[in-house]
CSV table of C-alpha atoms and ligand atoms in Angstrom, one decimal:
chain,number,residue,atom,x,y,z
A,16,UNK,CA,39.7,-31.8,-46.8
A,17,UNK,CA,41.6,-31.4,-43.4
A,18,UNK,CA,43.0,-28.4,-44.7
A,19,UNK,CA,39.5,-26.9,-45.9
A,20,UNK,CA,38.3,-27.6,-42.4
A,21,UNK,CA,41.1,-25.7,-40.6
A,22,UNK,CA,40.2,-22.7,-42.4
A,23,UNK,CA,36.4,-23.1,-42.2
A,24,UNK,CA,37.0,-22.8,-38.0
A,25,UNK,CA,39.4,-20.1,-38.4
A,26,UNK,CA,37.7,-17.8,-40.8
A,27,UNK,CA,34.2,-18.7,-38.5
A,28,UNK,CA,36.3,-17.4,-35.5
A,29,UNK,CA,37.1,-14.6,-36.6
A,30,UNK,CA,34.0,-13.3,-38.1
A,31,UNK,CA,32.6,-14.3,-34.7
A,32,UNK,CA,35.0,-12.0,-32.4
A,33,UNK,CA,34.4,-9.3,-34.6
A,34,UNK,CA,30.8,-9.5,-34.6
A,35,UNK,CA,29.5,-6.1,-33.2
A,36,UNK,CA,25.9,-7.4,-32.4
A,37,UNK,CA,23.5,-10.5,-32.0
A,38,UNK,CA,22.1,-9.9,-35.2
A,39,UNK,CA,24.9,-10.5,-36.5
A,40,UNK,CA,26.1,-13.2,-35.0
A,41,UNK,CA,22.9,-14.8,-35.6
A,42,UNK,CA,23.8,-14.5,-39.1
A,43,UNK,CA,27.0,-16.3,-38.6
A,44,UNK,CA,25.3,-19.1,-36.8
A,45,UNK,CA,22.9,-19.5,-39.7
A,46,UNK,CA,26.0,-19.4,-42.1
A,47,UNK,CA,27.5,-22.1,-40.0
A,48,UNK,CA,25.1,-24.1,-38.5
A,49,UNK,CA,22.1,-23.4,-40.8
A,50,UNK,CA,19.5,-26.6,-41.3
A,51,UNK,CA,19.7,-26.8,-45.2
A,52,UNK,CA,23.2,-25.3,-46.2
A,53,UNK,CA,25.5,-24.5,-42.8
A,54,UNK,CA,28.9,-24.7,-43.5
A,55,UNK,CA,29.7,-27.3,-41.2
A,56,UNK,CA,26.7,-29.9,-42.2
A,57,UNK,CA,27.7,-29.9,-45.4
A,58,UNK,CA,31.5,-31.1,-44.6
A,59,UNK,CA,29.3,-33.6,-42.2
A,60,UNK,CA,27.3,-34.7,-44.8
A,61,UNK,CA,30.2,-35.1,-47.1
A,62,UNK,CA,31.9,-37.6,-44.8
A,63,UNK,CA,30.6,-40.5,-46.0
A,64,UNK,CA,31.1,-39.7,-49.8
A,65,UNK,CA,34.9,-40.1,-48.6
A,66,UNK,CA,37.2,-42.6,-49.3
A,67,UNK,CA,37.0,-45.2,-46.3
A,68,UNK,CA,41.0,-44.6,-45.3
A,69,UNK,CA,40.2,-40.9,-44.5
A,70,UNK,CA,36.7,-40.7,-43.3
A,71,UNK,CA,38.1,-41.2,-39.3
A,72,UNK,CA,40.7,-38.3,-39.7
A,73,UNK,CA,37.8,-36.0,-41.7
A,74,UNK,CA,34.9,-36.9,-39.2
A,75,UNK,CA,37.3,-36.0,-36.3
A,76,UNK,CA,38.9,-32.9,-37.6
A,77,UNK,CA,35.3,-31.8,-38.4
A,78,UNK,CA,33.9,-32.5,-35.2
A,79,UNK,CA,36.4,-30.9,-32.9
A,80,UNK,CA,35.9,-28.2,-35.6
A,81,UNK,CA,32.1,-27.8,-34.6
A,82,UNK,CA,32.7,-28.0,-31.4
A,83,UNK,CA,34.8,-25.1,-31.3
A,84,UNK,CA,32.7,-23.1,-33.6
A,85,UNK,CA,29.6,-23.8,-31.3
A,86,UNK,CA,31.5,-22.7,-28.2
A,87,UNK,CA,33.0,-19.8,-29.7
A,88,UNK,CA,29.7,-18.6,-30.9
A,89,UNK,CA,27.9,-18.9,-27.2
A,90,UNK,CA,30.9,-17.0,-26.0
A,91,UNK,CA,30.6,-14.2,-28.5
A,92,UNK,CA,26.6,-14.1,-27.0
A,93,UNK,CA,27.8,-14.0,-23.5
A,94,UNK,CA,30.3,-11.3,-23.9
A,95,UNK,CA,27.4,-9.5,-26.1
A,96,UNK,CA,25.2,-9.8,-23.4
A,97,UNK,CA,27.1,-8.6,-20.8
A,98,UNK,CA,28.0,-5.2,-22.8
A,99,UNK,CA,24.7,-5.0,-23.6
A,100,UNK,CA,24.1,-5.1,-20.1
A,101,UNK,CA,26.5,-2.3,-19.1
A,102,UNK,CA,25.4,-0.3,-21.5
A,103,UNK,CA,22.4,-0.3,-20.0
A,104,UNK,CA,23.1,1.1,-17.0
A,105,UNK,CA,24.5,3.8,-18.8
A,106,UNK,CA,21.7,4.7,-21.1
A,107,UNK,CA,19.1,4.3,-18.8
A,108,UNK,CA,20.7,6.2,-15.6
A,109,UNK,CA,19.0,8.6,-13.7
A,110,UNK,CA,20.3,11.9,-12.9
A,111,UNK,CA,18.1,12.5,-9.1
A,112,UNK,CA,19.8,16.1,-9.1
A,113,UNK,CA,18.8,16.9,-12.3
A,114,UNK,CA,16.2,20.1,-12.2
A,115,UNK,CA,12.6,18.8,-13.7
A,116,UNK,CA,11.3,20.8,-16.3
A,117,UNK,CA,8.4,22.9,-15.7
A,118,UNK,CA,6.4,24.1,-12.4
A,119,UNK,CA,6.4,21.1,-10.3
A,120,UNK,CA,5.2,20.9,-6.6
A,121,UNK,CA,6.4,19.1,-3.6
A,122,UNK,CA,4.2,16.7,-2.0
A,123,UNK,CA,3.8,16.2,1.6
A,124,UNK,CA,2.0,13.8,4.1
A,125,UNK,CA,-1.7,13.7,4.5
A,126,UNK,CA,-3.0,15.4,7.5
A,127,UNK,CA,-4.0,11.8,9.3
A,128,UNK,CA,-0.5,10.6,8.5
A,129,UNK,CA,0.8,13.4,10.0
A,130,UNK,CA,-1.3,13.5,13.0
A,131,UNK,CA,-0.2,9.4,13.7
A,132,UNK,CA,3.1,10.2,13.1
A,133,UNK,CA,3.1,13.0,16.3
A,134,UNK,CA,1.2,10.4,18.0
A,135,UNK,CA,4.0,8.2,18.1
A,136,UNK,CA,6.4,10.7,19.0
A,137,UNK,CA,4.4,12.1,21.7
A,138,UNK,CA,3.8,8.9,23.4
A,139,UNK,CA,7.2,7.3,22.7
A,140,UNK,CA,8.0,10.4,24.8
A,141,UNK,CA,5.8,8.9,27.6
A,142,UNK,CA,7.8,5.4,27.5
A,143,UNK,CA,4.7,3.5,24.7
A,144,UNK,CA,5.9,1.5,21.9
A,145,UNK,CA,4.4,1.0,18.9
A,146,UNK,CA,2.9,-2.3,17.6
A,147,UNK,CA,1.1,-2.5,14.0
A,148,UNK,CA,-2.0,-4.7,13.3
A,149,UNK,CA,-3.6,-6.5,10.6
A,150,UNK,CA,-6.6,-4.9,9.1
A,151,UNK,CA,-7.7,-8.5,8.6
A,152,UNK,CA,-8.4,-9.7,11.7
A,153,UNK,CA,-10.3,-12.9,13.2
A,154,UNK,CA,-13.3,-13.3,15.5
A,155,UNK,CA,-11.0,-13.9,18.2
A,156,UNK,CA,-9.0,-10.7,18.4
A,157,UNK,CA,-11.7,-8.5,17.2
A,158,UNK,CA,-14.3,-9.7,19.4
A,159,UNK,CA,-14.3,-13.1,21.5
A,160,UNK,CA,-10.8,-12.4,23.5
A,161,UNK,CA,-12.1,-8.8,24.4
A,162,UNK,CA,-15.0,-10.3,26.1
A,163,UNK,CA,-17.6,-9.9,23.5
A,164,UNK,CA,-19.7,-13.5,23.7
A,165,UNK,CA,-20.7,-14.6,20.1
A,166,UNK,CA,-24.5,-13.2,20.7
A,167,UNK,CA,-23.0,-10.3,22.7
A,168,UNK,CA,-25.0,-7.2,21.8
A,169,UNK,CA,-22.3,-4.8,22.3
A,170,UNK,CA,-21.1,-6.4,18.5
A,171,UNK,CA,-24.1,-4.3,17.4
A,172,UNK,CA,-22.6,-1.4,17.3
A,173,UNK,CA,-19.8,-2.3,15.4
A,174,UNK,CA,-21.2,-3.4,12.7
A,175,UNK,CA,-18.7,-4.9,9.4
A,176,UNK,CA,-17.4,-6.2,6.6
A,177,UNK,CA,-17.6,-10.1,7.2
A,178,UNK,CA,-15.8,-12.1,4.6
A,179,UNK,CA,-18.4,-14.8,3.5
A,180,UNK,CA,-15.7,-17.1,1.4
A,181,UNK,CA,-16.2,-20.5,3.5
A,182,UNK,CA,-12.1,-20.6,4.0
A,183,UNK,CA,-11.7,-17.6,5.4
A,184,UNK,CA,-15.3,-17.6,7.0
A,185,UNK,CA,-14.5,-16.2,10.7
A,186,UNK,CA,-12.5,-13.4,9.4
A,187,UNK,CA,-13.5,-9.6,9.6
A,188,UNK,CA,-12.2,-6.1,8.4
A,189,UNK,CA,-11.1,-4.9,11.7
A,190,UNK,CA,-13.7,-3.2,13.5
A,191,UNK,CA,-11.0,-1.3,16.0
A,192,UNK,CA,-7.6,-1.2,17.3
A,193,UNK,CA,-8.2,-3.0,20.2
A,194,UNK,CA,-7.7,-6.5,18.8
A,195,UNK,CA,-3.8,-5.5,19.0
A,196,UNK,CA,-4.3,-5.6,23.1
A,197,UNK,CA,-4.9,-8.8,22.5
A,198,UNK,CA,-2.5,-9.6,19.9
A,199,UNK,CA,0.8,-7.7,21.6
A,200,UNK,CA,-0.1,-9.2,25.5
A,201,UNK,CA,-0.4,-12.8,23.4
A,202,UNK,CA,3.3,-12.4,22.1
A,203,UNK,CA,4.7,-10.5,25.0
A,204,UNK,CA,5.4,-10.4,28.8
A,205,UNK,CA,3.9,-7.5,31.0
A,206,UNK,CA,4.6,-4.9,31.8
A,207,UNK,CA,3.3,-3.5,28.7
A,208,UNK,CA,3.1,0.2,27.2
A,209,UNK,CA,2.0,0.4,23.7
A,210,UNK,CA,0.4,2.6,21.6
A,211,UNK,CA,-1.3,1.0,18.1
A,212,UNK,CA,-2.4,3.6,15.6
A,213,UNK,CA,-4.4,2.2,12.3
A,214,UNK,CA,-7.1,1.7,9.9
A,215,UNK,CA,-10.7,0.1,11.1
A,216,UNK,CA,-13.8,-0.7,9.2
A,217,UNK,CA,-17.2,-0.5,10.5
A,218,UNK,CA,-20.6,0.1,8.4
A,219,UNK,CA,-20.7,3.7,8.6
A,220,UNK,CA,-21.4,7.0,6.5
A,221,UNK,CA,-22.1,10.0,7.0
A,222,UNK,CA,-20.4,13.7,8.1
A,223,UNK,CA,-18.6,12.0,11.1
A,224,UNK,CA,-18.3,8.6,10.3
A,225,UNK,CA,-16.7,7.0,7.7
A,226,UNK,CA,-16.5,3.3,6.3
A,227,UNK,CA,-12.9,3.4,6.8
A,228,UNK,CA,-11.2,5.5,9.1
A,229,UNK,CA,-8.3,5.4,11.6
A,230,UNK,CA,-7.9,4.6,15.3
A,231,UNK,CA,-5.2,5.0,18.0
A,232,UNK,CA,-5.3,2.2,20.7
A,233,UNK,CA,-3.2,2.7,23.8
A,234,UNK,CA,-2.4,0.0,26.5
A,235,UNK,CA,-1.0,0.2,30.2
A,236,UNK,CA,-0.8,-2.5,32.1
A,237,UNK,CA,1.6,-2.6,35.3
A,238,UNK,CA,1.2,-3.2,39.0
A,239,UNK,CA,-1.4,-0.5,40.7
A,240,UNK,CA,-2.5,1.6,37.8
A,241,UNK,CA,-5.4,3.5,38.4
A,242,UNK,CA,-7.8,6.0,36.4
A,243,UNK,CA,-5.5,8.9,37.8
A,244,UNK,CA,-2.6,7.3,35.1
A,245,UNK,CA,-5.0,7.0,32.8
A,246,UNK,CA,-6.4,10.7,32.8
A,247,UNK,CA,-2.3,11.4,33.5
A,248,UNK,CA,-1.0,10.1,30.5
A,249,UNK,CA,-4.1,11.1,28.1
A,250,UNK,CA,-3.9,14.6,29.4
A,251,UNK,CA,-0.3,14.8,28.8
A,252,UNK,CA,-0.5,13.5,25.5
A,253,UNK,CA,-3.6,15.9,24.4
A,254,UNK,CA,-2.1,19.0,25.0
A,255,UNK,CA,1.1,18.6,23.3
A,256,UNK,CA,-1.0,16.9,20.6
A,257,UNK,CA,-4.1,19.3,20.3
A,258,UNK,CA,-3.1,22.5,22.6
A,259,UNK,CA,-2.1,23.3,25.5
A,260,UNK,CA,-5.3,24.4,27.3
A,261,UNK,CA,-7.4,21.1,26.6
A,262,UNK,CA,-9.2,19.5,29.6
A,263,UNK,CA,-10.6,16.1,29.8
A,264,UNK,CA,-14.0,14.9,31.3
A,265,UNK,CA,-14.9,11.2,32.1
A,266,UNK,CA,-18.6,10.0,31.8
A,267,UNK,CA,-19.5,5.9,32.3
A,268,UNK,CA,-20.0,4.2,29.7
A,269,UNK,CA,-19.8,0.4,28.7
A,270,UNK,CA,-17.5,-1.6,26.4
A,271,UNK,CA,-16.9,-5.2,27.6
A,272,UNK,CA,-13.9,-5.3,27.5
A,273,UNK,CA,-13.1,-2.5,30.1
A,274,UNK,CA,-14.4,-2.5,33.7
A,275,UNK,CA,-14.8,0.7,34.7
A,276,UNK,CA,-15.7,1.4,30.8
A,277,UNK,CA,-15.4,5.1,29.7
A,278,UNK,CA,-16.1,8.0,27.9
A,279,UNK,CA,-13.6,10.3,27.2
A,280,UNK,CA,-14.4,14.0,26.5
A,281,UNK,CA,-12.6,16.5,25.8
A,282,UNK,CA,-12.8,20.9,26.7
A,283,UNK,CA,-12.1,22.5,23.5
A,284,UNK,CA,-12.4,26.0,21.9
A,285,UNK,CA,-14.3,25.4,18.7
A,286,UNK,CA,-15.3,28.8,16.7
A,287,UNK,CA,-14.3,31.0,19.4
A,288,UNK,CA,-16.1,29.1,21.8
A,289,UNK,CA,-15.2,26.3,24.6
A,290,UNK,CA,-17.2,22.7,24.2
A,291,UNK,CA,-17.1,19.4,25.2
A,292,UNK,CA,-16.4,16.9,22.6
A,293,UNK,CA,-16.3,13.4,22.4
A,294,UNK,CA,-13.0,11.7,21.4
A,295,UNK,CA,-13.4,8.0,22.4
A,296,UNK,CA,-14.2,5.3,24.3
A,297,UNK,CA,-11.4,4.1,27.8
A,298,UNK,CA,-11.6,2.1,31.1
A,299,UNK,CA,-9.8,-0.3,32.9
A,300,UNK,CA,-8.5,-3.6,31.5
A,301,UNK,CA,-11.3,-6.4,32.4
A,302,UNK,CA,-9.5,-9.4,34.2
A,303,UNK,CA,-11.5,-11.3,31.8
A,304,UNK,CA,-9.2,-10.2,29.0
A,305,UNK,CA,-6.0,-10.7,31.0
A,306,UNK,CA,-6.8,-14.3,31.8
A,307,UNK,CA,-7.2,-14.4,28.0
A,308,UNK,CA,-3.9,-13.9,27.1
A,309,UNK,CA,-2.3,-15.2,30.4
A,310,UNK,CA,-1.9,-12.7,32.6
A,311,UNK,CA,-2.5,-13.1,36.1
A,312,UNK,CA,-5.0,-9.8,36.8
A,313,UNK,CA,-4.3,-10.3,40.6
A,314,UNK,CA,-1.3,-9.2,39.6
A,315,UNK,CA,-1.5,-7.0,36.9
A,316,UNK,CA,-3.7,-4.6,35.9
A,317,UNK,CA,-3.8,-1.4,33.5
A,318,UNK,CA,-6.0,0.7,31.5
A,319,UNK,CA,-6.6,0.9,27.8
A,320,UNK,CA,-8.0,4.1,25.6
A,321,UNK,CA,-9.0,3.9,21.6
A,322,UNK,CA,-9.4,7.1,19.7
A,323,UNK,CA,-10.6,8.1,16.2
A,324,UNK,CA,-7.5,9.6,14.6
A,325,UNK,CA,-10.6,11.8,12.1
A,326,UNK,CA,-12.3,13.1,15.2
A,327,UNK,CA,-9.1,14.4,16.6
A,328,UNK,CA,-7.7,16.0,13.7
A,329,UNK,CA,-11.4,17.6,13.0
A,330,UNK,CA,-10.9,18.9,16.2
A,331,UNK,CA,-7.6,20.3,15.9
A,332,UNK,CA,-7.8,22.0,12.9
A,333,UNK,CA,-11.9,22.5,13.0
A,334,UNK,CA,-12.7,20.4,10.1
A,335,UNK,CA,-16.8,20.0,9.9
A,336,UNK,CA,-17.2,17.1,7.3
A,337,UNK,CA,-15.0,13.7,7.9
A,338,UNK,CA,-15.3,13.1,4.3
A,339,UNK,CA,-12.5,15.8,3.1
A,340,UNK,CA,-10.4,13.6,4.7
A,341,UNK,CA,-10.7,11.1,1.8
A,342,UNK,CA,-11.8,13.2,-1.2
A,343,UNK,CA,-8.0,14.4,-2.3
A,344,UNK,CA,-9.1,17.6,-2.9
A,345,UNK,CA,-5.6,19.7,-2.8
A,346,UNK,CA,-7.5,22.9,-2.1
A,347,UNK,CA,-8.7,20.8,1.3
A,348,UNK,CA,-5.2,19.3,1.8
A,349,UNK,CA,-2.7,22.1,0.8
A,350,UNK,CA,-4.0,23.6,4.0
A,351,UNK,CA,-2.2,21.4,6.6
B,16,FA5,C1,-14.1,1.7,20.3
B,16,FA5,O1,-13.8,1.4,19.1
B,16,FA5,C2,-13.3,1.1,21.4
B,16,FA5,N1,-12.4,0.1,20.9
B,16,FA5,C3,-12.5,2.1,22.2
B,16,FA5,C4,-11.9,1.7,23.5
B,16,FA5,C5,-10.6,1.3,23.5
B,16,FA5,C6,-12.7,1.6,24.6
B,16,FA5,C7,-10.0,0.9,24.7
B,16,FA5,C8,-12.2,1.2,25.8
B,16,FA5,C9,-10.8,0.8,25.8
B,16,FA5,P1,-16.0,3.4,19.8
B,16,FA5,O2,-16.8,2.4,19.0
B,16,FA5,O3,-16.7,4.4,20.6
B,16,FA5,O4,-15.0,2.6,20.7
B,16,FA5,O5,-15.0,4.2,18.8
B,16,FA5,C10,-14.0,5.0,19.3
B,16,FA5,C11,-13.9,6.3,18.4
B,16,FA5,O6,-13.7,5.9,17.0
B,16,FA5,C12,-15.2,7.1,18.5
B,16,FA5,O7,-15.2,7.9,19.6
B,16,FA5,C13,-15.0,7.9,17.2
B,16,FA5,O8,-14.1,9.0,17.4
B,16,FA5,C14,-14.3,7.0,16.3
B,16,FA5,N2,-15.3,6.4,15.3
B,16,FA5,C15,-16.2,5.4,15.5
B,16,FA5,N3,-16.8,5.1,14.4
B,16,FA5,C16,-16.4,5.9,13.4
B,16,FA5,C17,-16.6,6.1,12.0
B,16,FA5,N4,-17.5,5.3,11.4
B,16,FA5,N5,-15.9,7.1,11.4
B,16,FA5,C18,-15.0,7.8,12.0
B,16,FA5,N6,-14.7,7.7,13.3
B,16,FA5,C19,-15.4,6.8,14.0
């Protein structure tokens, strides 16, 4: 019987090294350790049948026996597994240099990408930073800590999307960029250039608004800043942006939050012709929002400009209908 059992494990090890695949070493457990007639049960259940004097020596032998059938077979697995795994890497790699079959095209960056992107690069020439929002934004930053009250009419004209879930009741899709004034002064000392380029929501639709569409918010805030750094820096900005003969007008205008408020308009040639054109709203930095994030406004103060990134590019390229914008027709976007 002792004898039987050595060669049970050897002839089991064997077959297990040489198994080339789980399957079949799924067969080999089966054969082994099978419920009804497994090799190694039955020498188990045979035990007993055994004169008592040799059952000990049997029942030992056997059980080392199964033991190292058992842990031979999860090592076969492993090193299964692991080839399996390599192989893998082979058969599924991808050759990047490999030329594609067929006509393909290369795609490029949409027009409003591109036009943030030379944003950034303009005014990162002018010393500004960038700082992303949230397009999720609270009461707070949106409104309340740029000096709109809660029944503050101004809010009127920026109409949203309010979230009406009770947990996240208070939240808004962000109406404009300027909540990240708020949000950059909170987490930072003055002085503070930044520029904030991003998506805003506001219940809009038509030829020159949009639901969704993109501002660029741009902060200053120093010691004696004045409208001449405003018109300065804007200037600067606009004709490396848009072209080199643009001139800027300033009309008053209101938004809480700025005191002058401002707005900003630009000389353009459209269709041959030279025009005014609105591009957004400026002013200077109301103490009232200073003192909401801490900062002393006898000592600081700055200006702060918010453009729609649509408007400008319409501009630029003398797009008539916002909408192509968002449509993904490649006859309208192959053109940039
Ligand atoms: C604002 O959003 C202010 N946050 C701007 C500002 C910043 C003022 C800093 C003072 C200081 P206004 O609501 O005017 O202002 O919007 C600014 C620009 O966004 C507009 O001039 C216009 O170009 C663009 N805009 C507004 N609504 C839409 C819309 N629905 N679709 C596309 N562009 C829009």
């Amino acid at each position: 019987m002792l004898q039987q059992i050595d060669e049970l494990e050897k002839s089991a090890l064997k077959k297990i090294s040489s198994a080339e695949n789980e399957e079949i070493l799924k067969a080999i457990e089966l054969e082994y350790f099978g419920r009804k007639s497994g090799k190694i049960g039955e020498i188990l259940k045979a035990i007993p049948t055994l004169e008592p004097k040799e059952r000990g020596a049997v029942g030992k032998a056997a059980n080392i026996a199964k033991k190292n059938v058992e842990a031979g077979i999860a090592d076969r697995y492993f090193v299964l597994e692991e080839e399996k795994m390599a192989n893998l890497e082979i058969s599924e790699k991808i050759d990047v240099t490999e030329p594609s079959i067929g006509k393909t095209e290369k795609g490029k960056r949409h027009p409003l990408s591109v036009f943030m992107l030379e944003c950034e690069h303009v005014f990162g020439k002018l010393g500004f930073e960038v700082a992303e929002g949230f397009e999720i934004e609270d009461d707070f930053h949106n409104f309340e800590a740029l000096n709109f009250t809660p029944d503050h009419p101004a809010r009127e004209m920026q109409d949203t999307f309010f979230i009406e879930n009770e947990e996240l009741k208070g939240y808004v899709l962000r109406t404009q960029t300027s909540d990240m004034q708020i949000r950059f002064m909170e987490e930072n000392k003055p002085p503070y250039r930044i520029i904030s380029p991003g998506k805003v929501y506001r219940k809009d639709s038509d030829a020159t608004h949009s639901p969704m569409f993109h501002q660029i918010e741009c902060l200053m805030i120093d010691k004696n800043i004045s409208l001449a750094n405003l018109r300065f820096i804007l200037l600067t900005a606009l004709r490396e942006l848009i072209s080199p003969d643009v001139d800027l007008r300033f009309r008053l205008s209101y938004f809480p939050f700025v005191e002058p408020g401002l707005e900003v308009d630009a000389l353009l040639k459209v269709d041959g012709k030279e025009k005014w054109l609105e591009i957004g709203g400026a002013g200077m930095v109301h103490p009232n929002v200073l003192k909401n994030v801490n900062v002393d406004p006898d000592i600081w103060n700055g200006f702060a400009f918010g453009f729609g990134i649509e408007r400008m590019v319409m501009i630029k390229y003398g797009v008539k209908d916002l909408r192509a914008f968002f449509e993904n027709d490649l006859r309208f976007l192959k053109q940039f």
